[in-house]
Amino acid sequence: MTGRAEDSVIAVYQRHGGAWARLRGDRPAEGSWLGRFCGLLPTGAGVLDIGCGSGLPIARELIARGFDVTGLDGTPAVLALFQRNLPGAPAHLADMRELALGRRFAGLLAWDSFFHLSPKDQRAMFPRFQAHAAAGAALMFTSGPAEGNAIGELEGDPLYHGSLGPDEYRALLDAAGFEVVDHAVEDPSCDRTVWLARQGG
């Protein structure tokens, strides 16, 4: 593998997006977290799904609950699946590290996507979250349980994951004006470490 490991993530999903979508399936694995996220949103609110993947199941579920979902993903093959599955939803092809849509949302979601960034790139995302968050906006993302890097695999290709430590996440959220609403380390309901926060104001 050449270059930085985290830069290979888009290439891996470009090659294996269809296989990933089949493995992911269309059954929500988010347990009660999606319900808690939605509970912080006004009726019909705009939600930015950062690293939206195929749109199944999360974006589809949000749309079914009446929210106005905008998808964003850096992988053309995967974004094409999103557009096919949810043809009425706006979709943007962009690397989240360059997120700059020029509008604010009541909800920001980065489930199973944010943790593909390096720790350095994750730190740089919090001002971008802040710039896209309306007053009182909800932010939910998944991370690793502790600071470090890990290499998984998708269809035999190495797949990068990175994480900061919980204290640093709290500090970054605070600096960006977000208050932690809930946090769980390796929650058995979804086998993920989850952060749910809310923008002040």
XYZ file of C-alpha atoms in Angstrom, residues 10-146:
137
model
C -11.743 5.975 -0.699
C -9.917 3.716 -3.164
C -10.908 0.604 -1.194
C -14.571 1.619 -1.142
C -14.410 2.525 -4.831
C -13.256 -1.011 -5.605
C -15.559 -2.793 -3.196
C -18.525 -0.477 -2.617
C -21.038 -3.002 -3.851
C -19.647 -5.739 -1.639
C -19.598 -3.368 1.338
C -23.261 -2.455 0.758
C -24.233 -6.128 0.678
C -22.289 -6.812 3.876
C -23.796 -3.753 5.552
C -27.304 -4.850 4.648
C -30.405 -2.743 5.135
C -31.127 -3.504 8.796
C -30.227 -0.667 11.169
C -27.340 -1.645 13.441
C -27.516 1.646 15.275
C -29.771 0.361 18.033
C -31.350 3.153 20.033
C -28.734 5.709 19.000
C -30.550 6.782 15.866
C -33.675 7.343 17.937
C -31.742 9.481 20.424
C -30.231 11.492 17.579
C -33.648 12.042 16.007
C -35.055 13.055 19.380
C -32.779 16.103 19.345
C -34.021 17.262 15.929
C -36.960 19.521 15.085
C -39.696 18.001 12.920
C -38.648 17.882 9.276
C -35.144 19.137 10.062
C -32.254 19.078 7.628
C -29.643 16.381 8.313
C -26.212 16.077 6.705
C -25.127 12.442 6.456
C -21.322 12.681 6.230
C -19.943 9.529 4.644
C -23.473 8.529 3.691
C -22.503 5.325 1.917
C -25.335 3.679 0.000
C -27.999 5.444 2.056
C -29.148 2.137 3.528
C -30.228 1.868 6.164
C -29.534 5.184 7.929
C -30.489 7.865 5.412
C -33.528 5.883 4.319
C -34.658 5.588 7.934
C -34.166 9.318 8.530
C -36.194 10.142 5.425
C -38.926 7.741 6.567
C -39.052 9.698 9.820
C -39.662 12.897 7.881
C -36.210 14.477 7.895
C -34.627 16.272 4.941
C -31.422 14.315 4.335
C -28.425 15.474 2.325
C -25.791 12.836 1.607
C -22.066 13.417 1.258
C -19.492 10.796 0.343
C -16.024 10.814 -1.187
C -16.416 7.591 -3.170
C -18.113 7.869 -6.576
C -19.210 4.224 -6.724
C -20.776 4.381 -3.283
C -22.457 7.747 -3.867
C -24.000 6.282 -7.018
C -25.629 3.623 -4.822
C -26.986 6.377 -2.559
C -28.463 8.193 -5.555
C -29.998 4.995 -6.862
C -31.471 4.020 -3.504
C -32.684 7.521 -2.560
C -33.192 9.384 -5.841
C -34.971 12.322 -4.207
C -32.212 13.126 -1.716
C -29.493 15.674 -2.533
C -26.047 14.082 -2.735
C -22.590 15.628 -2.868
C -19.371 13.939 -3.998
C -16.714 15.323 -1.656
C -14.030 14.213 0.761
C -15.299 15.057 4.238
C -11.899 16.577 5.017
C -12.855 19.313 2.540
C -16.433 19.725 3.778
C -17.601 23.213 2.776
C -21.259 23.268 1.729
C -21.942 26.821 2.848
C -25.067 25.936 4.816
C -26.027 24.754 8.269
C -27.986 21.694 9.328
C -29.990 20.726 12.406
C -28.304 17.329 12.410
C -24.812 16.125 11.486
C -24.167 12.410 11.299
C -20.855 10.630 10.651
C -21.631 7.000 11.477
C -18.946 4.495 10.464
C -17.170 7.148 8.373
C -15.374 9.664 10.608
C -13.258 6.880 12.094
C -11.611 6.296 8.706
C -9.722 9.600 9.124
C -6.306 9.904 10.716
C -6.174 11.499 14.182
C -4.747 14.669 12.610
C -7.575 14.872 10.085
C -10.166 14.129 12.762
C -8.958 17.098 14.796
C -9.423 19.339 11.763
C -13.016 18.182 11.293
C -14.444 19.822 14.409
C -14.330 23.385 13.014
C -16.017 21.995 9.890
C -18.731 20.408 12.028
C -19.185 23.747 13.770
C -19.416 25.627 10.455
C -22.242 23.348 9.293
C -24.176 23.212 12.581
C -27.267 25.312 13.180
C -27.965 26.530 16.708
C -28.874 23.505 18.812
C -27.752 21.050 16.117
C -27.176 17.401 17.003
C -23.894 15.726 16.060
C -23.378 11.967 16.221
C -20.285 10.042 15.172
C -18.517 6.764 15.864
C -14.893 6.477 16.952
C -12.494 3.962 18.369
C -12.507 3.282 22.117
C -9.052 4.838 22.638
